[in-house]
Amino acid sequence: MTRNTLDEQRSQLNGSGTITQPDHQQKSQLNGSGTITQPDQQPLHQANHQQEDSASSLHSSGTSESQSPLSSGAGTLVMAMGIGIMLTFLGMRLIGTAPKVQKTDSPVETVQTPAAVPSAETPAAVPSAVPAQTVTVADVKTTTVNRTLEAIGSVAAFEEIRVKSQATGLQIKQVLVREGEFVKAGQVMVRLDNAVLQAQLAQAQAAVAQAEARLAELKAGTRSEEKAQARARLDQAKARLRQAQASIPRQIDQAKAQVASAEAQLSLAKRRYESQKKLIAEGAISQDRYNEVESQYFSAQANLSEAQQRLEQTRNTNSPEIAQLEAAVVEAQQQLQQRLAGSRPEVIAQAQAQLARENAQVQLVMAQLKDTQVVAPVSGKVATRNARVGDITSSSETLFTIIEKGRLELLLRVPETQLSQIRIGQPVEISSRGDSSLKLSGTVREIDPIVDQQSRQALVKVDLPNSGSLLPGMFLRGSITISSTTGLTIPSKAVLPQPDTSTIVYRLEANNTVKAQPVVMGELLLSGQVEINSGLSPSDRIVLKGAAFLKDGDRVEVLETQ
């Protein structure tokens, strides 16, 4: 069946088919009663299913017609009845009634629905009652609002102490603390190898004992045997001097004899030299023979000169040997006199000075031994540990860093344009983006007087409370309270943002309806409250839970007031 054929049948149905429509009074009665008597009592949705089945049958018949054309009038009648039923129910949807569909070729069939469907086009339709929505409300409160300045910064140690070893070149034997531990001032942190220093201490103590004995001896005076020994040493020195002096004439005679012998040898060598000189001129001897004789002549001259010098030294009474022996005699005499007179005060003082020097050496070694134990200079928390067993200490190497008393501070970077609003002692609320549970309170302790030339920011130092959750290097946010005023506050959850960037709240009216009230927000408080600069008064009550599902004028039922 073509589309033109369907249009013709729809036109015939609208022209010949009788569709009875109730008048306005019947409409009112139907809207009042809500039902129309129907023989089979089928619900409206079942009728709709029938319409869909009829439409599907029409479609299937229309598609099959191209293969086997329908020439029977019965098929056309059935199709017309289906279209009529469909149009009937569409009319029921529009006017809210259940019309009767009458066909001229079939008995009258009455269709009724279980209830009238309200329509906006029906002027006499009665609106259905909307139930009140349950909500919770909150009172607008007058509280103290703190004006804050937001800044970010890092946690740092208030005072970081670097621990180094005073003793250098020693091996670390023990490390007694770990990172994160608290230490007390004077607590041993590292022990170094002290074997060499222990040996040096023993040696220094022995030197002290020797110096003490020497001093005691000088104070006690000279004994008789020491005096006898001093006299014997003097006699021996004198005897050696006399012996040396007595040997001088004999030594002179020996020196003279050596000079005479040297002269005789020189005379002989000279005669040989002169004769050989003539022979070499005549060519009677070889050149080697002549050279040998000439060498002997020169050697004889040298021997004579040496013998003459020894003779002169022997004749000189101030020879080094005699002078040395005379000095020994003088020294022995002084020692004897010293033994006889006893120890002089200056000698005793010299012995006392020697003893003091040895004692100082002992104290020096003991101090070095003390440095083999590296102790904590202050009480605090161990931040870093670089000491390892087996390492060799150096004066430039840091073994530990200690945070004095575990005290930390927050270094906030504040632009120079906002520095004038900050004062020492202002409270600071501290939070962390990474840890929402971290909430601390601090105080501005110091404002750095220097502004960084690159960033145009200055450091604001904030004292932090002792907390195990804080570590140096953490990135935190600080809200510095720069002033406090009294204002209206409500829970921030009650504020609804609008597409035009404005904000509203639903204010509870006296008749339990709500009104969409535009508001202007101020400071956002950490307690979940928000300041309202305009739009509300202290006596107002606003919807908290359920506000997102309301519209202006809705009736509500208050479940709870917060």
XYZ file of C-alpha atoms in Angstrom:
562
model
C 0.000 0.000 0.000
C 1.392 3.362 -1.001
C 1.485 6.533 1.145
C -1.224 8.105 -1.095
C -3.566 5.190 -0.425
C -3.039 5.596 3.372
C -3.777 9.315 3.141
C -7.002 8.613 1.194
C -8.174 6.085 3.781
C -7.356 8.538 6.630
C -9.415 11.189 4.812
C -12.328 8.768 4.334
C -12.151 7.836 8.026
C -12.237 11.466 9.064
C -15.089 12.161 6.639
C -17.272 9.082 7.007
C -16.178 7.636 10.368
C -18.087 9.077 13.346
C -15.945 10.054 16.365
C -18.120 11.188 19.217
C -16.485 13.886 21.361
C -17.993 14.917 24.672
C -18.862 18.552 25.271
C -17.356 20.778 27.942
C -19.734 19.528 30.607
C -18.838 15.951 29.865
C -15.185 16.895 30.057
C -15.724 18.303 33.492
C -17.568 15.209 34.581
C -14.827 13.045 33.239
C -12.180 15.101 35.008
C -14.140 14.820 38.175
C -14.851 11.116 38.086
C -11.610 10.114 36.460
C -13.037 6.922 34.840
C -15.353 5.922 31.977
C -17.152 2.618 31.950
C -15.519 0.222 29.520
C -16.670 -3.291 28.841
C -13.296 -4.971 29.060
C -11.862 -2.577 31.720
C -8.495 -2.350 30.002
C -6.023 0.148 31.405
C -4.757 3.005 29.340
C -1.320 1.554 28.917
C -2.813 -1.653 27.543
C -4.683 0.409 24.989
C -1.473 2.037 24.058
C 0.004 -1.382 23.462
C -2.933 -2.134 21.219
C -2.205 1.036 19.273
C 1.399 -0.016 18.848
C 0.306 -3.497 17.692
C -2.124 -1.962 15.180
C 0.515 0.370 13.859
C 2.950 -2.487 13.473
C 0.337 -4.510 11.620
C -0.271 -1.591 9.340
C 3.375 -1.282 8.629
C 3.731 -4.988 7.903
C 0.732 -4.957 5.600
C 2.064 -1.893 3.814
C 5.360 -3.584 3.137
C 3.825 -6.799 1.963
C 1.526 -5.017 -0.452
C 4.304 -4.451 -2.926
C 4.731 -8.232 -3.225
C 1.010 -9.235 -3.137
C -1.395 -6.328 -3.686
C -4.582 -6.294 -1.578
C -7.717 -5.938 -3.714
C -10.161 -6.986 -0.979
C -12.270 -4.306 0.754
C -12.002 -6.190 4.023
C -8.290 -5.451 4.251
C -8.913 -1.776 3.673
C -11.574 -1.724 6.397
C -9.291 -3.348 8.957
C -6.566 -0.824 8.222
C -8.989 2.063 8.548
C -10.209 0.759 11.903
C -6.591 0.595 13.191
C -5.895 4.158 12.142
C -9.117 5.281 13.780
C -8.255 3.634 17.085
C -4.833 5.291 17.049
C -6.256 8.743 16.381
C -8.864 8.174 19.100
C -6.272 7.603 21.796
C -4.254 10.572 20.602
C -7.340 12.698 21.090
C -7.802 11.261 24.575
C -4.305 12.370 25.415
C -5.029 15.916 24.291
C -8.462 16.560 25.856
C -8.178 14.245 28.904
C -11.372 12.285 28.094
C -12.174 8.796 26.911
C -14.102 9.234 23.616
C -16.197 6.620 22.035
C -15.121 5.447 18.623
C -18.033 4.529 16.401
C -17.647 2.824 13.090
C -20.404 2.675 10.502
C -19.414 -0.851 9.440
C -19.031 -2.353 12.927
C -20.801 -2.206 16.274
C -20.011 0.695 18.577
C -16.931 -0.003 20.734
C -16.419 1.922 23.923
C -12.855 2.524 25.307
C -12.298 3.911 28.801
C -9.177 4.825 30.767
C -8.519 4.417 34.479
C -7.947 8.136 35.102
C -7.897 11.439 33.285
C -4.458 12.645 32.211
C -3.904 16.268 33.210
C -2.922 18.637 30.401
C -1.650 22.165 30.368
C -4.020 22.911 27.466
C -7.072 22.011 29.558
C -8.188 25.194 31.275
C -10.363 23.446 33.845
C -7.591 21.044 35.002
C -6.982 21.084 38.808
C -3.240 21.067 39.782
C -2.123 18.153 41.910
C -0.789 18.913 45.473
C 3.106 18.875 45.720
C 4.337 17.394 49.056
C 6.676 19.535 51.226
C 10.387 18.581 51.064
C 12.198 17.868 54.326
C 15.289 20.044 54.900
C 17.651 21.107 57.661
C 18.181 24.768 58.357
C 20.876 26.835 60.051
C 20.731 30.172 61.810
C 22.692 33.154 60.563
C 25.257 33.797 63.283
C 27.168 36.877 64.315
C 30.764 35.845 64.931
C 34.279 37.240 64.908
C 35.727 37.085 61.403
C 39.491 37.098 60.981
C 40.903 38.813 57.911
C 43.774 36.665 56.677
C 46.644 36.896 54.248
C 47.562 33.680 52.466
C 51.203 32.727 51.901
C 53.179 29.563 51.212
C 56.567 28.460 52.483
C 58.803 25.661 53.717
C 59.537 24.205 57.141
C 63.102 24.753 58.352
C 65.082 24.170 61.521
C 65.042 27.138 63.901
C 68.675 26.447 64.817
C 70.654 23.759 63.005
C 73.877 22.684 64.738
C 76.621 20.974 62.732
C 78.579 18.402 64.735
C 82.213 17.828 63.671
C 85.140 15.898 65.133
C 87.924 17.886 66.808
C 90.304 14.956 66.361
C 91.455 14.467 62.785
C 92.905 11.418 61.095
C 91.273 8.933 63.486
C 89.043 6.025 62.509
C 85.407 5.860 63.647
C 84.841 2.761 65.811
C 81.233 3.242 67.026
C 78.202 5.318 65.972
C 75.738 5.465 68.868
C 72.774 7.517 67.514
C 70.467 7.433 64.514
C 68.586 9.987 62.475
C 65.395 11.189 64.150
C 66.567 10.425 67.707
C 66.580 13.052 70.439
C 69.925 13.570 72.171
C 70.916 15.474 75.290
C 73.784 17.911 75.573
C 76.973 15.989 76.355
C 75.646 12.637 75.132
C 78.273 10.536 73.328
C 77.397 10.165 69.647
C 80.610 8.671 68.137
C 83.697 6.916 69.527
C 87.028 7.075 67.655
C 90.086 4.799 67.731
C 92.371 6.081 70.560
C 95.111 3.409 70.755
C 97.894 5.754 69.584
C 96.830 8.478 71.976
C 96.796 6.030 74.882
C 100.456 5.193 74.145
C 101.342 8.875 73.949
C 99.652 9.429 77.296
C 101.734 6.693 78.932
C 104.908 8.216 77.515
C 104.013 11.688 78.753
C 103.225 10.382 82.228
C 106.668 8.684 82.372
C 108.353 11.977 81.474
C 106.466 13.657 84.302
C 107.754 11.063 86.751
C 111.336 11.624 85.579
C 111.064 15.395 85.933
C 109.622 15.032 89.424
C 112.568 12.834 90.478
C 115.081 15.333 89.105
C 113.498 18.168 90.996
C 113.407 16.178 94.208
C 117.094 15.384 93.789
C 118.028 19.022 93.354
C 116.043 20.053 96.378
C 117.652 17.343 98.524
C 121.226 18.639 97.812
C 124.524 16.930 96.740
C 125.608 13.738 98.431
C 129.239 12.978 99.540
C 129.816 10.368 96.853
C 128.775 12.879 94.204
C 131.319 15.346 95.566
C 134.034 12.651 95.359
C 133.033 11.875 91.801
C 133.313 15.551 90.887
C 136.855 15.734 92.368
C 137.883 12.619 90.427
C 136.582 14.070 87.162
C 138.616 17.242 87.807
C 141.792 15.272 88.487
C 141.334 13.274 85.309
C 140.889 16.433 83.236
C 144.033 17.972 84.683
C 146.067 14.819 84.040
C 145.018 14.736 80.413
C 145.995 18.384 80.069
C 149.417 17.836 81.629
C 150.052 14.841 79.432
C 149.171 16.821 76.349
C 151.393 19.721 77.385
C 154.312 17.347 78.137
C 154.084 15.777 74.713
C 154.539 19.083 72.904
C 158.454 19.146 72.876
C 158.547 15.561 71.656
C 156.065 16.417 68.966
C 158.233 19.408 67.945
C 161.310 17.193 67.619
C 159.347 14.739 65.511
C 158.128 17.551 63.323
C 161.670 18.861 62.859
C 162.901 15.420 61.862
C 160.121 15.167 59.328
C 161.143 18.547 57.891
C 164.777 17.479 57.577
C 163.788 14.248 55.845
C 161.572 16.156 53.459
C 164.370 18.559 52.635
C 166.804 15.688 51.864
C 164.255 14.039 49.584
C 163.640 17.311 47.842
C 167.373 17.861 47.264
C 167.758 14.394 45.715
C 164.685 14.843 43.554
C 165.951 18.192 42.399
C 169.337 16.810 41.225
C 167.612 13.996 39.348
C 165.249 16.411 37.759
C 168.042 18.680 36.491
C 170.048 15.802 35.038
C 167.058 14.282 33.358
C 166.196 17.655 31.967
C 169.564 17.761 30.103
C 169.154 14.232 28.849
C 165.672 14.842 27.486
C 167.057 17.867 25.637
C 169.737 15.645 24.048
C 167.167 12.933 23.309
C 168.996 10.398 25.444
C 165.893 9.374 27.499
C 162.240 8.934 26.795
C 159.628 11.459 27.640
C 157.945 9.088 30.123
C 161.108 8.774 32.143
C 161.450 12.499 32.247
C 157.854 12.937 33.379
C 158.327 10.448 36.191
C 161.401 12.273 37.544
C 159.605 15.606 37.283
C 156.659 14.232 39.283
C 158.927 12.996 42.045
C 160.502 16.423 42.284
C 157.149 18.168 42.708
C 156.022 15.599 45.312
C 159.168 16.242 47.347
C 158.370 19.954 47.377
C 154.863 19.275 48.660
C 156.072 16.941 51.396
C 158.501 19.566 52.627
C 155.788 22.214 52.810
C 153.505 19.865 54.772
C 156.217 18.972 57.259
C 156.978 22.625 57.851
C 153.278 23.343 58.601
C 153.109 20.532 61.164
C 156.197 21.927 62.827
C 154.560 25.327 63.138
C 151.315 23.814 64.601
C 153.301 21.838 67.142
C 155.179 24.924 68.276
C 151.857 26.815 68.735
C 150.725 26.409 72.353
C 147.090 27.371 71.467
C 146.481 24.173 69.516
C 142.844 22.876 69.443
C 143.667 19.804 71.490
C 145.226 21.827 74.318
C 142.328 24.290 74.297
C 139.769 21.468 74.517
C 141.591 19.880 77.451
C 141.783 23.184 79.253
C 137.997 23.665 78.794
C 137.357 20.223 80.258
C 139.397 21.117 83.299
C 137.387 24.328 83.812
C 134.074 22.456 83.520
C 135.183 19.822 86.043
C 136.175 22.547 88.459
C 132.762 24.213 88.172
C 130.956 20.935 88.754
C 133.016 20.292 91.845
C 132.260 23.710 93.178
C 128.574 23.189 92.439
C 128.555 19.915 94.346
C 130.290 21.545 97.247
C 127.959 24.567 97.279
C 124.720 22.588 96.589
C 121.984 23.202 93.936
C 121.540 26.756 92.901
C 118.059 28.362 92.902
C 118.085 28.812 89.147
C 118.805 25.102 88.629
C 115.914 24.182 90.844
C 113.705 26.631 88.921
C 114.816 25.045 85.665
C 113.853 21.602 86.959
C 110.483 22.926 88.047
C 109.865 24.360 84.581
C 110.735 21.029 83.030
C 108.226 19.297 85.271
C 105.520 21.795 84.331
C 106.183 21.218 80.640
C 105.826 17.468 81.032
C 102.554 17.922 82.937
C 101.251 20.126 80.130
C 102.068 17.416 77.647
C 100.016 14.959 79.686
C 97.068 17.385 79.717
C 97.353 17.830 75.932
C 97.214 14.103 75.279
C 94.285 13.727 77.672
C 92.406 16.471 75.811
C 93.048 14.675 72.540
C 91.740 11.480 74.105
C 88.623 13.318 75.190
C 88.082 14.448 71.598
C 87.928 10.804 70.522
C 84.389 10.838 71.935
C 82.192 13.127 69.824
C 79.395 14.449 72.054
C 76.237 16.421 71.327
C 76.867 20.147 71.891
C 73.151 20.860 72.549
C 69.966 18.949 73.213
C 67.847 18.361 70.136
C 66.781 16.069 67.343
C 69.286 14.397 65.004
C 68.361 15.618 61.519
C 71.131 14.038 59.426
C 73.844 11.449 60.061
C 76.934 11.250 57.862
C 79.180 9.281 60.269
C 79.910 5.693 59.267
C 81.987 3.069 61.068
C 85.444 2.837 59.490
C 85.531 6.397 58.136
C 88.545 8.629 58.865
C 87.641 11.888 60.586
C 88.384 15.300 59.111
C 87.984 18.756 60.580
C 85.924 19.860 57.562
C 83.505 16.913 57.540
C 80.134 17.213 59.271
C 79.216 14.033 61.138
C 75.715 15.070 62.298
C 73.286 17.954 62.145
C 71.081 18.585 65.190
C 67.893 20.635 65.314
C 68.234 22.394 68.654
C 65.435 21.209 70.961
C 63.613 19.903 67.857
C 62.346 23.443 67.239
C 61.094 24.220 63.725
C 59.916 27.340 61.962
C 57.909 28.095 58.839
C 59.528 30.415 56.300
C 56.695 32.136 54.436
C 57.409 34.180 51.317
C 55.300 37.338 51.269
C 55.266 39.950 48.458
C 56.703 43.313 49.425
C 53.334 44.980 48.754
C 51.758 43.012 51.630
C 54.541 43.316 54.191
C 52.986 46.431 55.728
C 49.983 44.340 56.873
C 52.091 41.875 58.869
C 53.143 42.452 62.479
C 55.215 40.366 64.868
C 52.969 38.306 67.129
C 50.092 37.875 64.653
C 48.504 34.403 64.755
C 48.971 32.088 61.775
C 46.799 29.115 60.831
C 48.886 26.461 59.090
C 47.627 23.760 56.727
C 48.921 21.393 54.056
C 47.578 20.546 50.627
C 49.041 17.073 50.801
C 47.630 16.264 54.270
C 44.177 17.661 54.992
C 44.378 16.514 58.623
C 47.367 18.768 59.309
C 46.032 21.836 61.117
C 48.414 23.847 63.321
C 48.603 27.293 64.844
C 51.717 29.447 64.917
C 52.862 33.011 65.556
C 54.815 35.483 63.473
C 58.230 35.728 65.163
C 60.365 37.702 62.744
C 60.088 39.604 59.448
C 63.193 39.513 57.305
C 64.384 43.113 56.708
C 65.747 42.255 53.250
C 63.531 41.810 50.168
C 64.790 39.488 47.455
C 65.652 41.482 44.342
C 64.555 38.748 41.967
C 61.203 37.675 43.410
C 60.402 40.899 45.313
C 59.450 38.811 48.308
C 60.572 38.780 51.932
C 60.745 35.938 54.436
C 58.307 35.918 57.335
C 59.422 33.491 60.039
C 56.644 31.732 61.955
C 57.195 29.774 65.167
C 55.777 26.253 64.917
C 54.561 24.059 67.787
C 56.272 20.754 68.508
C 54.649 18.169 66.268
C 55.841 14.772 65.144
C 54.176 15.273 61.754
C 56.422 18.200 60.798
C 59.726 17.676 59.011
C 62.220 20.176 57.584
C 61.572 20.831 53.915
C 57.793 20.315 54.050
C 55.693 22.672 51.905
C 52.903 24.333 53.929
C 50.356 27.110 53.596
C 49.962 29.824 56.214
C 46.984 32.123 56.814
C 48.193 35.173 58.718
C 45.443 36.907 60.672
C 45.950 40.596 59.920
C 42.711 41.903 61.552
C 39.498 40.751 63.268
C 35.959 42.091 62.764
C 32.417 41.061 63.685
C 30.290 39.750 60.810
C 27.523 37.374 59.749
C 28.501 33.795 58.993
C 26.688 30.735 57.650
C 27.838 27.225 56.724
C 29.582 27.302 53.353
C 27.548 24.268 52.222
C 24.403 26.406 52.176
C 25.755 28.699 49.441
C 24.786 27.726 45.899
C 26.854 29.143 42.996
C 24.915 30.263 39.934
C 25.857 30.160 36.243
C 26.264 33.952 36.180
C 28.982 33.673 38.922
C 26.572 34.999 41.554
C 25.645 33.057 44.704
C 22.331 32.460 46.446
C 20.959 30.832 49.577
C 17.443 29.665 50.287
C 16.013 31.672 53.157
C 13.207 30.127 55.194
C 10.037 32.282 55.233
C 7.349 32.406 57.917
C 4.932 30.169 55.962
C 7.546 27.391 55.599
C 8.357 28.361 52.049
C 11.800 29.279 50.787
C 13.053 32.336 48.974
C 16.140 32.388 46.745
C 18.194 35.160 48.303
C 21.305 36.510 46.468
C 24.248 37.009 48.824
C 27.747 38.473 48.628
C 30.385 36.316 50.300
C 33.342 37.604 52.249
C 36.070 35.686 54.077
C 36.087 31.899 53.856
C 36.767 30.576 57.378
C 38.658 27.397 58.262
C 35.765 26.153 60.421
C 33.577 25.518 57.364
C 31.814 28.860 57.720
C 31.712 31.719 55.236
C 31.241 35.404 55.900
C 28.226 37.111 54.309
C 28.800 40.762 53.478
C 25.256 41.485 52.238
C 21.944 39.764 51.579
C 21.115 38.349 55.039
C 20.284 39.624 58.528
C 21.074 38.071 61.929
C 17.506 36.778 62.396
C 17.384 34.830 59.131
C 17.370 31.070 58.796
C 18.742 29.430 55.684
C 18.367 25.960 54.204
C 21.427 23.764 54.675
C 20.694 20.192 53.573
C 18.362 19.823 50.602
C 18.969 23.309 49.180
C 20.222 21.930 45.890
C 16.787 20.391 45.147
C 14.714 23.524 45.839
C 13.410 26.384 43.760
C 12.033 29.748 44.766
C 8.673 29.438 46.553
C 8.835 25.730 47.376
C 7.189 24.548 50.587
C 9.510 22.725 52.978
C 9.295 20.832 56.220
C 12.088 21.628 58.701
C 13.594 18.439 60.016
C 16.430 19.870 62.105
C 17.957 23.228 62.992
C 21.719 23.461 63.268
